[in-house]
Tab-separated table of C-alpha atoms (C1' of nucleotides) in Angstrom:
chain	number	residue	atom	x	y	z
A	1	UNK	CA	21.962	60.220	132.533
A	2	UNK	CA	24.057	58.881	133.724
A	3	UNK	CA	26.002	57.430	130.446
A	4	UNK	CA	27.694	54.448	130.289
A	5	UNK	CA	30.814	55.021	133.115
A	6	UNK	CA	28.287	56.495	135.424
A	7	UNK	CA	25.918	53.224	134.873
A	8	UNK	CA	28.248	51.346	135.678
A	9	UNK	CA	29.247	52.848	138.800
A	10	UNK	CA	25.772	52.818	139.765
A	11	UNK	CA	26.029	49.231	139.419
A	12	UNK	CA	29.068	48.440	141.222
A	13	UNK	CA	27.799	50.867	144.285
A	14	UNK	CA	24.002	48.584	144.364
A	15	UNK	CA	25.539	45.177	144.437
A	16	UNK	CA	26.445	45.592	148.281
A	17	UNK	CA	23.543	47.533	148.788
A	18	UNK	CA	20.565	45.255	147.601
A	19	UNK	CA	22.808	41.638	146.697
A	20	UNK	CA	21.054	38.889	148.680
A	21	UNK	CA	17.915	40.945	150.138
A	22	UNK	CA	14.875	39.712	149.888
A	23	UNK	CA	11.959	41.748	148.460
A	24	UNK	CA	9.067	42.405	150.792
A	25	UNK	CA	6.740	44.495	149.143
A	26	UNK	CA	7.145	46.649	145.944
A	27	UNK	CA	5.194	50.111	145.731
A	28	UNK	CA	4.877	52.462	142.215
A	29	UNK	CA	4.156	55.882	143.718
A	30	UNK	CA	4.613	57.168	139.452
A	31	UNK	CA	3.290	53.601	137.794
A	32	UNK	CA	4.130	55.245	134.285
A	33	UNK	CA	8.250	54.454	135.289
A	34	UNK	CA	7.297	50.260	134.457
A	35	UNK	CA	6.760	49.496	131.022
A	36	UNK	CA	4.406	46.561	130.492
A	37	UNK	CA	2.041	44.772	133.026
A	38	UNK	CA	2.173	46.763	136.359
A	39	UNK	CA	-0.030	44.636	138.550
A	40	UNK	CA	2.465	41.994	137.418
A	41	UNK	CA	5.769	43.836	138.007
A	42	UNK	CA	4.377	44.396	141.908
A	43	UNK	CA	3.297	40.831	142.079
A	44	UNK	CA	4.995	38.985	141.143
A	45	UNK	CA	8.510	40.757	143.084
A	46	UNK	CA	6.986	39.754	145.953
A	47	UNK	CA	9.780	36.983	147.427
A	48	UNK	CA	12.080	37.240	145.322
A	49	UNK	CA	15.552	37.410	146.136
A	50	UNK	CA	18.303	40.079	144.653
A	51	UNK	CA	21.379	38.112	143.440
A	52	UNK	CA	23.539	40.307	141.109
A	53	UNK	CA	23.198	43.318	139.076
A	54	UNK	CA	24.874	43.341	135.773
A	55	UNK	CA	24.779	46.066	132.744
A	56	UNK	CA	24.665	45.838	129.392
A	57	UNK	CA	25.515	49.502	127.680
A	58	UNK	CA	23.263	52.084	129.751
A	59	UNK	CA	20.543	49.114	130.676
A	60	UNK	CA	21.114	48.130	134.434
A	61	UNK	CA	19.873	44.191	135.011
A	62	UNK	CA	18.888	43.501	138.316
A	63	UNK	CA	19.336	40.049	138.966
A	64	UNK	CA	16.222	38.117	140.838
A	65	UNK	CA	15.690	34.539	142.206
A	66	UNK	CA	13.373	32.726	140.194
A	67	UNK	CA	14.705	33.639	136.611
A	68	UNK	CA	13.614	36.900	136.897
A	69	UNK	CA	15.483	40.514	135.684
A	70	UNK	CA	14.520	44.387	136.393
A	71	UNK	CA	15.948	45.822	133.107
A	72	UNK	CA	16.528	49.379	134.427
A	73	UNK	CA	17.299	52.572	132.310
A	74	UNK	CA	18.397	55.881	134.574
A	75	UNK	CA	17.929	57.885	131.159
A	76	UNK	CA	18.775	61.702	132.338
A	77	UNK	CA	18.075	61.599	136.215
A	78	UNK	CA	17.226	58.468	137.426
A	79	UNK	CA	19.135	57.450	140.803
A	80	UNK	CA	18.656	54.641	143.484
A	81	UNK	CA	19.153	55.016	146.936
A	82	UNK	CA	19.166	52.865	149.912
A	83	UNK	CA	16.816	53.845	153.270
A	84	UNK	CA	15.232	52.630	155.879
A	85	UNK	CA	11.767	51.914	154.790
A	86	UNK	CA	9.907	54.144	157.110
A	87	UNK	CA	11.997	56.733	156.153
A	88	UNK	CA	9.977	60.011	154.699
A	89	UNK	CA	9.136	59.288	151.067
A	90	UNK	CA	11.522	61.754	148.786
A	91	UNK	CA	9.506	63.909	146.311
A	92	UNK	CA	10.829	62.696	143.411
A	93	UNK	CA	10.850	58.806	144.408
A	94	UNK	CA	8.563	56.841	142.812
A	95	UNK	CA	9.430	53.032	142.903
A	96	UNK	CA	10.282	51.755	146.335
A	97	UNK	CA	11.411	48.049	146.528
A	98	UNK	CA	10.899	47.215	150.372
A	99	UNK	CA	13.140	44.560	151.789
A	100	UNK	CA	12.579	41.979	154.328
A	101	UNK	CA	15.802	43.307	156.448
A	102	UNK	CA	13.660	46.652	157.029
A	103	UNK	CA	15.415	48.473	154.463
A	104	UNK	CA	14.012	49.906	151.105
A	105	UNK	CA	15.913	50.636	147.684
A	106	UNK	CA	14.225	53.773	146.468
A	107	UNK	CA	14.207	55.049	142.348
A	108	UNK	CA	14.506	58.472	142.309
A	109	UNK	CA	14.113	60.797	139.025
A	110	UNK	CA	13.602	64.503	139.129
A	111	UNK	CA	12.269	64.172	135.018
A	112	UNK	CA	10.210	60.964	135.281
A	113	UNK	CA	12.110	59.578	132.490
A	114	UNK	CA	13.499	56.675	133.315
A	115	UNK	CA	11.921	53.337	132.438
A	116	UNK	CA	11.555	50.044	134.265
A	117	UNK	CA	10.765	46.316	133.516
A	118	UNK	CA	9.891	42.940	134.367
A	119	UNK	CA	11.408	40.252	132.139
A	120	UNK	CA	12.720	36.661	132.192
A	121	UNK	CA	16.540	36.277	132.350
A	122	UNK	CA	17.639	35.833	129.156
A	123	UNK	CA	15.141	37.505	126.428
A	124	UNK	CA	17.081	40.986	127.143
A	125	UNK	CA	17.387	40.677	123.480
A	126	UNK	CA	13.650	40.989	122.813
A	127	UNK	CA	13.187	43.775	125.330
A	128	UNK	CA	13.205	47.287	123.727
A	129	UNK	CA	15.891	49.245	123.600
A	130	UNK	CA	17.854	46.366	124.238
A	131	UNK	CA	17.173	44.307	121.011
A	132	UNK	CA	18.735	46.921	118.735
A	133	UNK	CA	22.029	48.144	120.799
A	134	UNK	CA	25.017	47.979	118.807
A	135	UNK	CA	28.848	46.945	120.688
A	136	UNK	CA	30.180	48.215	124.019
A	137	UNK	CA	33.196	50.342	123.714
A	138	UNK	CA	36.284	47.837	125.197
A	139	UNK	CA	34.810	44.683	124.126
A	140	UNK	CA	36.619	42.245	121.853
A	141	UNK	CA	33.539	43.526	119.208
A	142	UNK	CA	34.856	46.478	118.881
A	143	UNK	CA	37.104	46.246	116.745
A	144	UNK	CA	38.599	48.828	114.188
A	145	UNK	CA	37.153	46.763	111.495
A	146	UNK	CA	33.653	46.715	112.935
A	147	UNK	CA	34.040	50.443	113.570
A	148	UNK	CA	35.084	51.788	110.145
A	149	UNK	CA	32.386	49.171	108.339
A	150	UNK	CA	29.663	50.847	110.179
A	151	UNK	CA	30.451	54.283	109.791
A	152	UNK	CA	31.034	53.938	105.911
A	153	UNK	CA	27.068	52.944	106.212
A	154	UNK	CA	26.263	56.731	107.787
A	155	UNK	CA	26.236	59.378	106.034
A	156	UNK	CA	24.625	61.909	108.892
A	157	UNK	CA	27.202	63.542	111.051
A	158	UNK	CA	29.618	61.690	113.669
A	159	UNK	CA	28.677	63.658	115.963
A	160	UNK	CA	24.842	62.204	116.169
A	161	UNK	CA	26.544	59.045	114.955
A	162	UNK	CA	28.269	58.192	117.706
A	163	UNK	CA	25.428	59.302	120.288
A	164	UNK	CA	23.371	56.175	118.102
A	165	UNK	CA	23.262	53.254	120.528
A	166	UNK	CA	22.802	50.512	117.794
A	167	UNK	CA	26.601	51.267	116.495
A	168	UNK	CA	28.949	51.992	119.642
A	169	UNK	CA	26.313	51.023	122.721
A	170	UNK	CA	27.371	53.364	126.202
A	171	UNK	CA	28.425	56.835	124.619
A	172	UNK	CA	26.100	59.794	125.820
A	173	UNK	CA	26.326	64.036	125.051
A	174	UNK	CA	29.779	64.014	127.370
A	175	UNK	CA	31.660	61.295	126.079
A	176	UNK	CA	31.022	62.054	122.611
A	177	UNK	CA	32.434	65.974	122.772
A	178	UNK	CA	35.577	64.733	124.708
A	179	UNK	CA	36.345	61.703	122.270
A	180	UNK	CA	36.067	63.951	118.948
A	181	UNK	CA	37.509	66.704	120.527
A	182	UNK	CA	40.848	64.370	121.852
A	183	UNK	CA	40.666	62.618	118.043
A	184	UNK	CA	40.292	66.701	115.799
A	185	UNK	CA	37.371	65.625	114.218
A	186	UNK	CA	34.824	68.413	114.193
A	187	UNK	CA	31.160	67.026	114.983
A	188	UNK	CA	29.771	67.909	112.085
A	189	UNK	CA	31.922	65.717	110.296
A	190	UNK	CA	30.160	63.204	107.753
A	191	UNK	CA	30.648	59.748	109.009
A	192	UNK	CA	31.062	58.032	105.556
A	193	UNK	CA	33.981	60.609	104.830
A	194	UNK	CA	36.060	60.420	108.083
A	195	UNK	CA	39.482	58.247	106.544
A	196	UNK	CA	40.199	55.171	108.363
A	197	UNK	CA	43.104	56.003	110.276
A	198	UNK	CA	41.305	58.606	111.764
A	199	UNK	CA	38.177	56.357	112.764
A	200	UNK	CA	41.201	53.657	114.015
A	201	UNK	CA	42.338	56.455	116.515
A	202	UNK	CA	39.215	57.838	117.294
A	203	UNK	CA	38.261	53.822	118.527
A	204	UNK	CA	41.507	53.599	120.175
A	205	UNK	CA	40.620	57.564	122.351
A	206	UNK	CA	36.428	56.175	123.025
A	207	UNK	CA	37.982	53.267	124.697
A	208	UNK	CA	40.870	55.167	126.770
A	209	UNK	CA	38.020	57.698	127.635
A	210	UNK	CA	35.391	55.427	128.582
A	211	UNK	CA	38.418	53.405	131.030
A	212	UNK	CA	39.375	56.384	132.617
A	213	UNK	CA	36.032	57.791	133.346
A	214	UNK	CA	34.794	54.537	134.984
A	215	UNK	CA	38.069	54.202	136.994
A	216	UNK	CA	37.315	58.050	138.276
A	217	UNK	CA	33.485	56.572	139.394
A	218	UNK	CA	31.830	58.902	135.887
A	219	UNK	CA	31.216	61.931	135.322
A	220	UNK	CA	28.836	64.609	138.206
A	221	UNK	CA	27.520	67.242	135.756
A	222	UNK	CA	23.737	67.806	136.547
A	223	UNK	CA	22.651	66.001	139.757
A	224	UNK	CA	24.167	62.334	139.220
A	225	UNK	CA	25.059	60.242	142.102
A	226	UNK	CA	25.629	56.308	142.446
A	227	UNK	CA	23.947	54.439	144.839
A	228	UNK	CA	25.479	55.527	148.047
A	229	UNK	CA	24.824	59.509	147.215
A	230	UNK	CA	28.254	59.998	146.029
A	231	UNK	CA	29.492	62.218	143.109
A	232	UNK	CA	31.949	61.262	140.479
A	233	UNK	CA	35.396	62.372	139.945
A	234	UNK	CA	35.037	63.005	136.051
A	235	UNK	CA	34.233	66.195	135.674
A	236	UNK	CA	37.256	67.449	136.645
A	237	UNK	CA	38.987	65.866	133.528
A	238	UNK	CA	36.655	67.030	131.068
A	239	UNK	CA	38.412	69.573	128.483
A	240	UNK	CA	35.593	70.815	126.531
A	241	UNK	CA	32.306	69.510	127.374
A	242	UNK	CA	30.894	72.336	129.863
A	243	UNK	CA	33.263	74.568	128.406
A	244	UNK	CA	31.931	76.594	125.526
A	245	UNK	CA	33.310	80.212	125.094
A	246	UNK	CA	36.549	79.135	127.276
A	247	UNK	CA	39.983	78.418	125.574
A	248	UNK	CA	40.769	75.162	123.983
A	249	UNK	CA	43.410	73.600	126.503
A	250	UNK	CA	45.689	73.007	122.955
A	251	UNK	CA	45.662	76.210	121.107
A	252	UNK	CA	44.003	78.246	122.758
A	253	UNK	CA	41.311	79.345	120.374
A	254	UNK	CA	38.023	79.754	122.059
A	255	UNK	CA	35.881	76.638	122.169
A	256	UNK	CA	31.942	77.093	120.058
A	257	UNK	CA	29.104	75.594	121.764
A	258	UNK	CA	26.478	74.555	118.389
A	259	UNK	CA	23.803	72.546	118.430
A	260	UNK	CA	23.804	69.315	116.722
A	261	UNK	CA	20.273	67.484	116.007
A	262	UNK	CA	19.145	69.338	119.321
A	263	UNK	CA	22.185	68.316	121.366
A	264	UNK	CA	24.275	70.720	122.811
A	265	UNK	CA	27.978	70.091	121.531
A	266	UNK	CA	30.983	71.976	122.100
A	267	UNK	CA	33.855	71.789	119.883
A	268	UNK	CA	36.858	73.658	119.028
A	269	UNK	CA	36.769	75.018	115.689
A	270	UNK	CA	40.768	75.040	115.689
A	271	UNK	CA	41.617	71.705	116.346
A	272	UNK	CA	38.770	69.496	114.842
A	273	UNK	CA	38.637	68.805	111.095
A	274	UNK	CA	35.633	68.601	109.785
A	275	UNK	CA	35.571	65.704	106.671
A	276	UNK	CA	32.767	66.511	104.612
B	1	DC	C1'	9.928	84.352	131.306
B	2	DT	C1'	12.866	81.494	128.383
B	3	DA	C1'	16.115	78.097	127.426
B	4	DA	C1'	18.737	74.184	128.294
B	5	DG	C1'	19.732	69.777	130.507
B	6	DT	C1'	23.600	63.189	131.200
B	7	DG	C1'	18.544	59.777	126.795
B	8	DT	C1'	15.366	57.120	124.101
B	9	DT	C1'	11.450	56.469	121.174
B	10	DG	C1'	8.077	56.466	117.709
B	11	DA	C1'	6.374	58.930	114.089
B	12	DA	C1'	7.220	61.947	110.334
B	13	DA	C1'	10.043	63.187	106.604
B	14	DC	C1'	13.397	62.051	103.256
C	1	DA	C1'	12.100	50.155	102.505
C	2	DG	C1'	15.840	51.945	104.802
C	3	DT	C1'	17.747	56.152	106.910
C	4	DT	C1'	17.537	60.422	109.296
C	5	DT	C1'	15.291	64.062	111.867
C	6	DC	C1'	12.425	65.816	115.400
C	7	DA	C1'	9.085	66.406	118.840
C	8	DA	C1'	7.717	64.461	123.111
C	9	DC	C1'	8.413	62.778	127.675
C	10	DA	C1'	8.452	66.172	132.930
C	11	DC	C1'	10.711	69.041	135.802
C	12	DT	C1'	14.427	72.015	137.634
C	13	DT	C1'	17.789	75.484	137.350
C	14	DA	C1'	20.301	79.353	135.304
DNA sequence: CTAAGTGTTGAAAC
DNA sequence: AGTTTCAACACTTA
């Protein structure tokens, strides 16, 4: 997935794609991508007009006449893309939204992993995943305060730490190597032990990081692509994610690839202090 | 053939 | 009871 630059780019790509169409007809070629009531979802879509899409962390909100919101997670592969709607139905498509202009917005997911739902504007908060998700990095909640309070609560690794949506809400596998690697703290670092003026900086590098990456349209690592088929431009500043057995750009040394709690993670073992 | 892959979740294990 | 770990989800590519 797409992780929280890449959602956002997603989002900024659909708005003049889908933003004032009116849905014709909704098909579930894989039904099991909607959670909840199914016959409902394909219902009651029918008429309804598109009038924003917002985000909140990963979760895309698609906007609806009617008080109505598609809360949308991409997870690892999901995509949307824009066709004519007799155009030849994609293998891995399976949610077609079919628009009175003769055009169809298509969801896309080689892994099948991606979730969607029907819900009334405003109880995003009851809606799982949603409910529990912690502060975005950039907003005025994050706040070095916040930050350091909620790590001295953890005592598992930063690493998996910072990959926990109800603390810091956005950061995925990519993000997380870059920002520790940038701040020297070594993943398997205990949260609870990392000093303050460490967890100040590494705040100050997740929010750089997450900028920049949204400004260069995410990151193109596996098969992501926003709404109009196009790649990012991240990947080209990454400095260790992707990089295992190269040398560390500072020193170097040669960069380990571990795995942490089943997550690949690449790290240099130079550079990063680990506070245990 | 095997392993690994941008994420989340619910259940199991502490 | 709260916290942490881990398998499962489904499929492709190296």
């Amino acid at each position: 997935m797409p992780e929280m630059p890449e959602v956002e780019t997603v989002r900024r790509s659909l708005i003049p794609l889908v933003k004032g169409k009116i849905i014709k007809k909704v098909t579930l070629w894989y039904p099991n991508i909607v959670t909840g009531d199914r016959d409902k979802f394909v219902s009651e879509l029918k008429g309804k007009k598109i009038i924003d899409v917002d985000r909140y962390a990963k979760f895309l909100l698609i906007r609806l006449s009617d008080n109505l919101t598609i809360v949308s997670h991409l997870r690892m592969e999901g995509k949307y893309h824009l066709v004519l709607s007799d155009a030849p139905k994609d293998k891995h498509d399976h949610v077609e939204f079919e628009f009175t202009d003769g055009t169809a917005l298509r969801y896309n997911d080689v892994r099948k992993f991606g979730r969607m739902q029907l819900i009334d504007t405003g109880t995003e908060r009851q809606t799982t995943g949603i409910g529990k998700l912690g502060v975005e990095p950039n907003s005025a909640e994050f706040t070095d305060q916040y930050f350091i309070s909620e790590l001295k609560k953890k005592k598992k690794n930063i690493k998996n730490t910072l990959l926990d949506q109800t603390i810091i809400a956005g950061l995925g596998n990519i993000y997380v190597d870059e920002v520790l690697w940038k701040s020297k703290i070594h993943p398997l670092s205990i949260a609870n032990k990392i000093p303050d003026d460490k967890i100040s900086e590494l705040r100050k590098v997740i929010n750089k990081e997450i900028k920049l990456a949204i400004e260069k349209h995410g990151t193109t690592v596996h098969t992501y692509l926003d709404a109009n088929g196009e790649a990012g431009g991240f990947q080209n500043y990454l400095e260790v994610y992707g990089h295992g057995g190269e040398e560390c750009p500072v020193c170097g040394n040669t960069l380990e690839k571990i795995k942490v709690n089943g997550r690949g993670t690449v790290f240099c073992p130079t550079c990063q202090v680990i506070y245990k």
